[in-house]
């Protein structure tokens, strides 16, 4: 156990976070998508601590966070398509998987792959932490493996308090689901739906994204991944006896992702609602149908995973 420091988003907070990160310690910080558990992506031991703290069962490649495009170009090779997407959507909730430049981030960060996932977050506190750290930061969501991603400081502390050196405060995450991941080593491919609607990426590229096929390296795909403790039943018109309804739109629901049927609001509230159901010890959760378009694709992806049969 370590005492987890709670750092302010301004004043000395980011500088203290930077110092801890350079020393190899773990620091959670807010991004516009979810809170990330940061480690210096150039130090294998620091990155190994991420797996230890999250009790993650296996090594997946991690997303490397940098403050701007210039820093991203130092760790990955950008072709015209990558430049176009970066110009359109960075900073923001888009991760690009690109050919890695040799020896810039540790092999463990990349899980030994020749490619690297890079993202420039828009959140001002994430930006301040990255600039103070002066290192690229590997940062998966700041939750124990297999649990719901954190969208506020209280979620981070509930899951990882005592296991990480510090958390930088930054209020509630506005996007609420992880970044959209697009693979650009080969034909542009949607590796994970997320906070940037895939349709916007396709409009920018002027052609549809391929979706993943069997065997693609997108380990966010472990079946049960974003799970609350309760069981979920999806596409439910109403709650059966013994169930609590997590609603969407104008339905009689115990908790509603968005009464007005707004997918952006629903994405932002998703993990918070699942945490709340956990806190109340709800065992059976029915979920209203969510349209499969825009952010609805990311929401349904997370819900389907949360509903998948549990791994031991
Ligand atoms: O919104 C987000 O992206 C959050 C916040 C904290 O920024 N971060 C996040 O990071 O979700 P992480 O490290 O958990 O995302 C890892 C996922 C992997 O599961 C995999 O799908 C994909 O990124 N990934 C990383 N490197 C890859 C690579 N070289 N090839 C294919 N997929 C890769
Ligand atoms: Mg996660």
GROMACS .gro file of C-alpha atoms and ligand atoms in nm:
model
  346
    1UNK     CA    1   0.000   0.000   0.000
    2UNK     CA    2   0.110   0.355  -0.071
    3UNK     CA    3  -0.065   0.675   0.040
    4UNK     CA    4  -0.230   0.807  -0.277
    5UNK     CA    5  -0.174   1.183  -0.302
    6UNK     CA    6  -0.465   1.393  -0.428
    7UNK     CA    7  -0.313   1.667  -0.644
    8UNK     CA    8  -0.485   1.991  -0.750
    9UNK     CA    9  -0.530   2.053  -1.125
   10UNK     CA   10  -0.348   2.386  -1.104
   11UNK     CA   11  -0.074   2.542  -0.888
   12UNK     CA   12   0.188   2.280  -0.798
   13UNK     CA   13  -0.030   1.982  -0.891
   14UNK     CA   14   0.089   1.914  -1.248
   15UNK     CA   15   0.456   1.978  -1.154
   16UNK     CA   16   0.432   1.727  -0.868
   17UNK     CA   17   0.264   1.478  -1.102
   18UNK     CA   18   0.544   1.527  -1.357
   19UNK     CA   19   0.811   1.467  -1.095
   20UNK     CA   20   0.643   1.147  -0.974
   21UNK     CA   21   0.599   1.020  -1.331
   22UNK     CA   22   0.964   1.080  -1.421
   23UNK     CA   23   1.065   0.885  -1.109
   24UNK     CA   24   0.870   0.585  -1.246
   25UNK     CA   25   0.561   0.622  -1.024
   26UNK     CA   26   0.197   0.588  -1.134
   27UNK     CA   27  -0.023   0.897  -1.148
   28UNK     CA   28  -0.387   0.901  -1.258
   29UNK     CA   29  -0.507   1.211  -1.441
   30UNK     CA   30  -0.824   1.327  -1.616
   31UNK     CA   31  -0.870   1.326  -1.992
   32UNK     CA   32  -1.185   1.426  -2.183
   33UNK     CA   33  -1.270   1.055  -2.229
   34UNK     CA   34  -1.196   0.880  -1.897
   35UNK     CA   35  -0.932   0.909  -1.622
   36UNK     CA   36  -0.605   0.756  -1.735
   37UNK     CA   37  -0.350   0.571  -1.521
   38UNK     CA   38  -0.027   0.730  -1.639
   39UNK     CA   39   0.327   0.594  -1.644
   40UNK     CA   40   0.640   0.707  -1.825
   41UNK     CA   41   0.611   0.518  -2.156
   42UNK     CA   42   0.990   0.512  -2.193
   43UNK     CA   43   1.048   0.308  -1.874
   44UNK     CA   44   0.958  -0.061  -1.883
   45UNK     CA   45   0.941  -0.086  -1.503
   46UNK     CA   46   0.703   0.208  -1.477
   47UNK     CA   47   0.476   0.051  -1.740
   48UNK     CA   48   0.495  -0.285  -1.563
   49UNK     CA   49   0.356  -0.113  -1.252
   50UNK     CA   50   0.041  -0.029  -1.451
   51UNK     CA   51  -0.032  -0.400  -1.494
   52UNK     CA   52   0.046  -0.463  -1.128
   53UNK     CA   53  -0.182  -0.184  -1.005
   54UNK     CA   54  -0.468  -0.280  -1.238
   55UNK     CA   55  -0.413  -0.654  -1.178
   56UNK     CA   56  -0.442  -0.690  -1.555
   57UNK     CA   57  -0.414  -1.057  -1.651
   58UNK     CA   58  -0.215  -1.003  -1.969
   59UNK     CA   59  -0.005  -0.750  -2.151
   60UNK     CA   60  -0.198  -0.550  -2.408
   61UNK     CA   61  -0.036  -0.269  -2.601
   62UNK     CA   62  -0.112   0.064  -2.433
   63UNK     CA   63  -0.200   0.404  -2.576
   64UNK     CA   64   0.082   0.657  -2.560
   65UNK     CA   65  -0.031   1.010  -2.475
   66UNK     CA   66   0.162   1.315  -2.597
   67UNK     CA   67   0.087   1.689  -2.578
   68UNK     CA   68   0.093   1.768  -2.950
   69UNK     CA   69   0.150   1.647  -3.305
   70UNK     CA   70   0.523   1.732  -3.297
   71UNK     CA   71   0.570   1.496  -3.001
   72UNK     CA   72   0.359   1.231  -3.175
   73UNK     CA   73   0.580   1.251  -3.484
   74UNK     CA   74   0.881   1.168  -3.267
   75UNK     CA   75   0.737   0.829  -3.168
   76UNK     CA   76   0.543   0.724  -3.480
   77UNK     CA   77   0.562   0.753  -3.857
   78UNK     CA   78   0.292   0.971  -4.009
   79UNK     CA   79   0.180   0.929  -4.369
   80UNK     CA   80  -0.065   1.163  -4.546
   81UNK     CA   81  -0.372   0.989  -4.407
   82UNK     CA   82  -0.237   1.007  -4.052
   83UNK     CA   83  -0.153   1.375  -4.096
   84UNK     CA   84  -0.502   1.447  -4.223
   85UNK     CA   85  -0.675   1.274  -3.930
   86UNK     CA   86  -0.441   1.436  -3.677
   87UNK     CA   87  -0.505   1.782  -3.825
   88UNK     CA   88  -0.881   1.727  -3.815
   89UNK     CA   89  -0.926   1.564  -3.474
   90UNK     CA   90  -0.630   1.635  -3.243
   91UNK     CA   91  -0.638   1.724  -2.966
   92UNK     CA   92  -0.938   1.500  -2.901
   93UNK     CA   93  -1.080   1.152  -2.847
   94UNK     CA   94  -0.904   0.981  -3.140
   95UNK     CA   95  -0.615   0.733  -3.111
   96UNK     CA   96  -0.408   0.643  -3.418
   97UNK     CA   97  -0.218   0.314  -3.447
   98UNK     CA   98   0.089   0.383  -3.661
   99UNK     CA   99   0.428   0.231  -3.741
  100UNK     CA  100   0.652   0.295  -3.438
  101UNK     CA  101   0.986   0.471  -3.457
  102UNK     CA  102   1.251   0.249  -3.304
  103UNK     CA  103   1.335   0.274  -2.934
  104UNK     CA  104   1.128   0.576  -2.844
  105UNK     CA  105   0.874   0.408  -2.618
  106UNK     CA  106   0.947   0.092  -2.423
  107UNK     CA  107   0.871  -0.247  -2.579
  108UNK     CA  108   0.634  -0.333  -2.295
  109UNK     CA  109   0.424  -0.026  -2.378
  110UNK     CA  110   0.384  -0.164  -2.731
  111UNK     CA  111   0.353  -0.525  -2.612
  112UNK     CA  112   0.637  -0.597  -2.851
  113UNK     CA  113   0.447  -0.479  -3.162
  114UNK     CA  114   0.604  -0.275  -3.444
  115UNK     CA  115   0.315  -0.033  -3.424
  116UNK     CA  116   0.227   0.220  -3.156
  117UNK     CA  117  -0.105   0.374  -3.052
  118UNK     CA  118  -0.080   0.751  -3.006
  119UNK     CA  119  -0.324   1.008  -2.878
  120UNK     CA  120  -0.320   1.383  -2.805
  121UNK     CA  121  -0.582   1.447  -2.534
  122UNK     CA  122  -0.769   1.777  -2.527
  123UNK     CA  123  -0.830   1.801  -2.151
  124UNK     CA  124  -0.634   2.100  -2.011
  125UNK     CA  125  -0.525   1.902  -1.703
  126UNK     CA  126  -0.399   1.613  -1.918
  127UNK     CA  127  -0.211   1.869  -2.126
  128UNK     CA  128  -0.058   2.025  -1.811
  129UNK     CA  129   0.050   1.683  -1.677
  130UNK     CA  130   0.204   1.581  -2.012
  131UNK     CA  131   0.398   1.905  -2.040
  132UNK     CA  132   0.519   1.880  -1.680
  133UNK     CA  133   0.622   1.514  -1.722
  134UNK     CA  134   0.818   1.592  -2.042
  135UNK     CA  135   0.776   1.224  -2.137
  136UNK     CA  136   0.520   1.035  -2.345
  137UNK     CA  137   0.278   0.870  -2.102
  138UNK     CA  138   0.124   0.526  -2.135
  139UNK     CA  139  -0.225   0.556  -1.988
  140UNK     CA  140  -0.499   0.295  -1.988
  141UNK     CA  141  -0.818   0.372  -1.799
  142UNK     CA  142  -0.752   0.414  -1.425
  143UNK     CA  143  -0.956   0.119  -1.296
  144UNK     CA  144  -0.879  -0.234  -1.179
  145UNK     CA  145  -0.882  -0.478  -1.471
  146UNK     CA  146  -1.230  -0.586  -1.577
  147UNK     CA  147  -1.405  -0.303  -1.392
  148UNK     CA  148  -1.589   0.003  -1.516
  149UNK     CA  149  -1.374   0.292  -1.643
  150UNK     CA  150  -1.354   0.596  -1.412
  151UNK     CA  151  -1.507   0.927  -1.512
  152UNK     CA  152  -1.446   1.109  -1.180
  153UNK     CA  153  -1.179   1.116  -0.909
  154UNK     CA  154  -1.398   0.923  -0.663
  155UNK     CA  155  -1.411   0.628  -0.908
  156UNK     CA  156  -1.032   0.626  -0.936
  157UNK     CA  157  -0.985   0.630  -0.560
  158UNK     CA  158  -1.247   0.359  -0.507
  159UNK     CA  159  -1.064   0.125  -0.746
  160UNK     CA  160  -0.697   0.214  -0.712
  161UNK     CA  161  -0.660   0.419  -0.391
  162UNK     CA  162  -0.356   0.286  -0.199
  163UNK     CA  163  -0.216   0.123  -0.514
  164UNK     CA  164  -0.095   0.431  -0.704
  165UNK     CA  165   0.115   0.732  -0.604
  166UNK     CA  166  -0.123   1.013  -0.696
  167UNK     CA  167  -0.439   1.130  -0.870
  168UNK     CA  168  -0.471   1.474  -1.027
  169UNK     CA  169  -0.819   1.617  -0.983
  170UNK     CA  170  -1.009   1.736  -1.285
  171UNK     CA  171  -1.382   1.702  -1.233
  172UNK     CA  172  -1.603   1.482  -1.445
  173UNK     CA  173  -1.492   1.362  -1.790
  174UNK     CA  174  -1.708   1.520  -2.060
  175UNK     CA  175  -1.691   1.245  -2.325
  176UNK     CA  176  -1.723   0.951  -2.087
  177UNK     CA  177  -1.612   0.663  -2.313
  178UNK     CA  178  -1.258   0.585  -2.429
  179UNK     CA  179  -1.111   0.722  -2.748
  180UNK     CA  180  -1.195   0.585  -3.091
  181UNK     CA  181  -0.899   0.380  -3.219
  182UNK     CA  182  -0.816   0.382  -3.591
  183UNK     CA  183  -0.542   0.155  -3.725
  184UNK     CA  184  -0.341   0.306  -4.011
  185UNK     CA  185  -0.080   0.037  -4.062
  186UNK     CA  186  -0.249  -0.088  -4.381
  187UNK     CA  187  -0.602   0.000  -4.486
  188UNK     CA  188  -0.768   0.243  -4.237
  189UNK     CA  189  -0.951   0.028  -3.986
  190UNK     CA  190  -1.178   0.093  -3.689
  191UNK     CA  191  -1.010  -0.097  -3.404
  192UNK     CA  192  -1.234   0.034  -3.125
  193UNK     CA  193  -1.544   0.251  -3.149
  194UNK     CA  194  -1.520   0.536  -2.899
  195UNK     CA  195  -1.567   0.902  -2.818
  196UNK     CA  196  -1.526   1.029  -3.173
  197UNK     CA  197  -1.805   0.895  -3.396
  198UNK     CA  198  -1.659   0.667  -3.666
  199UNK     CA  199  -1.879   0.850  -3.920
  200UNK     CA  200  -1.675   1.169  -3.862
  201UNK     CA  201  -1.352   0.983  -3.933
  202UNK     CA  202  -1.504   0.835  -4.248
  203UNK     CA  203  -1.625   1.177  -4.364
  204UNK     CA  204  -1.272   1.313  -4.320
  205UNK     CA  205  -1.118   1.019  -4.509
  206UNK     CA  206  -1.384   1.020  -4.777
  207UNK     CA  207  -1.428   0.643  -4.749
  208UNK     CA  208  -1.558   0.383  -4.505
  209UNK     CA  209  -1.334   0.236  -4.238
  210UNK     CA  210  -1.274  -0.138  -4.243
  211UNK     CA  211  -1.386  -0.302  -3.921
  212UNK     CA  212  -1.183  -0.557  -3.733
  213UNK     CA  213  -1.179  -0.915  -3.843
  214UNK     CA  214  -1.071  -1.226  -3.654
  215UNK     CA  215  -0.720  -1.208  -3.516
  216UNK     CA  216  -0.675  -0.831  -3.543
  217UNK     CA  217  -0.460  -0.695  -3.265
  218UNK     CA  218  -0.715  -0.496  -3.070
  219UNK     CA  219  -0.704  -0.642  -2.724
  220UNK     CA  220  -0.970  -0.403  -2.596
  221UNK     CA  221  -1.173  -0.694  -2.731
  222UNK     CA  222  -1.140  -0.929  -2.434
  223UNK     CA  223  -1.504  -1.033  -2.403
  224UNK     CA  224  -1.587  -0.927  -2.047
  225UNK     CA  225  -1.403  -0.602  -1.996
  226UNK     CA  226  -1.614  -0.308  -1.885
  227UNK     CA  227  -1.818  -0.495  -1.631
  228UNK     CA  228  -2.021  -0.375  -1.336
  229UNK     CA  229  -2.090  -0.640  -1.070
  230UNK     CA  230  -2.455  -0.680  -1.171
  231UNK     CA  231  -2.572  -0.882  -1.475
  232UNK     CA  232  -2.690  -0.685  -1.774
  233UNK     CA  233  -2.973  -0.762  -2.014
  234UNK     CA  234  -2.958  -0.541  -2.323
  235UNK     CA  235  -3.228  -0.410  -2.561
  236UNK     CA  236  -3.486  -0.435  -2.286
  237UNK     CA  237  -3.822  -0.268  -2.347
  238UNK     CA  238  -3.892  -0.272  -1.972
  239UNK     CA  239  -3.757  -0.415  -1.646
  240UNK     CA  240  -3.873  -0.763  -1.546
  241UNK     CA  241  -3.943  -0.827  -1.175
  242UNK     CA  242  -3.614  -0.812  -0.985
  243UNK     CA  243  -3.443  -0.594  -1.245
  244UNK     CA  244  -3.349  -0.227  -1.234
  245UNK     CA  245  -3.394  -0.043  -1.565
  246UNK     CA  246  -3.112   0.171  -1.700
  247UNK     CA  247  -3.313   0.373  -1.948
  248UNK     CA  248  -3.252   0.570  -2.263
  249UNK     CA  249  -3.512   0.812  -2.395
  250UNK     CA  250  -3.861   0.859  -2.262
  251UNK     CA  251  -3.908   0.541  -2.058
  252UNK     CA  252  -4.007   0.477  -1.696
  253UNK     CA  253  -3.658   0.405  -1.565
  254UNK     CA  254  -3.482   0.395  -1.230
  255UNK     CA  255  -3.182   0.563  -1.385
  256UNK     CA  256  -3.167   0.720  -1.731
  257UNK     CA  257  -2.866   0.765  -1.959
  258UNK     CA  258  -3.047   1.045  -2.140
  259UNK     CA  259  -3.418   1.119  -2.114
  260UNK     CA  260  -3.398   1.332  -2.427
  261UNK     CA  261  -3.234   1.046  -2.620
  262UNK     CA  262  -2.907   1.238  -2.667
  263UNK     CA  263  -2.620   0.996  -2.739
  264UNK     CA  264  -2.351   1.244  -2.630
  265UNK     CA  265  -2.515   1.284  -2.291
  266UNK     CA  266  -2.561   0.906  -2.266
  267UNK     CA  267  -2.191   0.840  -2.337
  268UNK     CA  268  -2.086   1.092  -2.076
  269UNK     CA  269  -2.316   0.932  -1.815
  270UNK     CA  270  -2.260   0.563  -1.903
  271UNK     CA  271  -1.981   0.464  -1.666
  272UNK     CA  272  -2.111   0.693  -1.390
  273UNK     CA  273  -2.449   0.515  -1.405
  274UNK     CA  274  -2.284   0.170  -1.399
  275UNK     CA  275  -2.077   0.277  -1.096
  276UNK     CA  276  -2.393   0.399  -0.926
  277UNK     CA  277  -2.569   0.066  -0.987
  278UNK     CA  278  -2.263  -0.109  -0.839
  279UNK     CA  279  -2.268   0.116  -0.534
  280UNK     CA  280  -2.629   0.019  -0.471
  281UNK     CA  281  -2.543  -0.350  -0.508
  282UNK     CA  282  -2.788  -0.395  -0.799
  283UNK     CA  283  -2.767  -0.755  -0.925
  284UNK     CA  284  -2.981  -0.748  -1.240
  285UNK     CA  285  -2.980  -0.455  -1.478
  286UNK     CA  286  -3.203  -0.421  -1.784
  287UNK     CA  287  -3.086  -0.163  -2.040
  288UNK     CA  288  -3.305   0.018  -2.294
  289UNK     CA  289  -3.213  -0.019  -2.663
  290UNK     CA  290  -2.948   0.233  -2.775
  291UNK     CA  291  -2.937   0.328  -3.146
  292UNK     CA  292  -2.635   0.185  -3.331
  293UNK     CA  293  -2.509   0.513  -3.479
  294UNK     CA  294  -2.260   0.786  -3.378
  295UNK     CA  295  -2.162   0.750  -3.012
  296UNK     CA  296  -2.428   0.479  -2.980
  297UNK     CA  297  -2.178   0.237  -3.138
  298UNK     CA  298  -1.927   0.300  -2.860
  299UNK     CA  299  -2.196   0.278  -2.592
  300UNK     CA  300  -2.330  -0.052  -2.731
  301UNK     CA  301  -1.977  -0.191  -2.763
  302UNK     CA  302  -1.910  -0.123  -2.393
  303UNK     CA  303  -2.253  -0.256  -2.292
  304UNK     CA  304  -2.215  -0.577  -2.493
  305UNK     CA  305  -1.880  -0.638  -2.328
  306UNK     CA  306  -2.021  -0.567  -1.986
  307UNK     CA  307  -2.302  -0.816  -2.061
  308UNK     CA  308  -2.071  -1.089  -2.194
  309UNK     CA  309  -2.025  -1.406  -1.987
  310UNK     CA  310  -1.773  -1.338  -1.713
  311UNK     CA  311  -1.421  -1.466  -1.719
  312UNK     CA  312  -1.315  -1.643  -1.401
  313LIG     O1  313  -0.967   0.726  -2.405
  313LIG     C1  314  -0.868   0.653  -2.401
  313LIG     O2  315  -0.813   0.611  -2.502
  313LIG     C2  316  -0.812   0.619  -2.263
  313LIG     C3  317  -0.771   0.750  -2.196
  313LIG     C4  318  -0.707   0.730  -2.061
  313LIG     O3  319  -0.687   0.823  -2.282
  313LIG     N1  320  -0.702   0.529  -2.273
  313LIG     C5  321  -0.718   0.398  -2.309
  313LIG     O4  322  -0.597   0.336  -2.319
  313LIG     O5  323  -0.825   0.345  -2.328
  313LIG     P1  324  -0.569   0.182  -2.326
  313LIG     O6  325  -0.420   0.177  -2.312
  313LIG     O7  326  -0.648   0.107  -2.227
  313LIG     O8  327  -0.610   0.139  -2.468
  313LIG     C6  328  -0.548   0.021  -2.512
  313LIG     C7  329  -0.608  -0.028  -2.639
  313LIG     C8  330  -0.577  -0.174  -2.652
  313LIG     O9  331  -0.675  -0.251  -2.588
  313LIG     C9  332  -0.576  -0.191  -2.800
  313LIG    O10  333  -0.709  -0.213  -2.841
  313LIG    C10  334  -0.533  -0.059  -2.854
  313LIG    O11  335  -0.541   0.033  -2.749
  313LIG     N2  336  -0.393  -0.062  -2.900
  313LIG    C11  337  -0.284  -0.010  -2.840
  313LIG     N3  338  -0.175  -0.031  -2.912
  313LIG    C12  339  -0.213  -0.096  -3.023
  313LIG    C13  340  -0.145  -0.147  -3.137
  313LIG     N4  341  -0.014  -0.131  -3.151
  313LIG     N5  342  -0.218  -0.211  -3.230
  313LIG    C14  343  -0.352  -0.227  -3.216
  313LIG     N6  344  -0.422  -0.182  -3.109
  313LIG    C15  345  -0.353  -0.118  -3.016
  314LIG    MG1  346  -1.001   0.026  -1.976
   0.00000   0.00000   0.00000
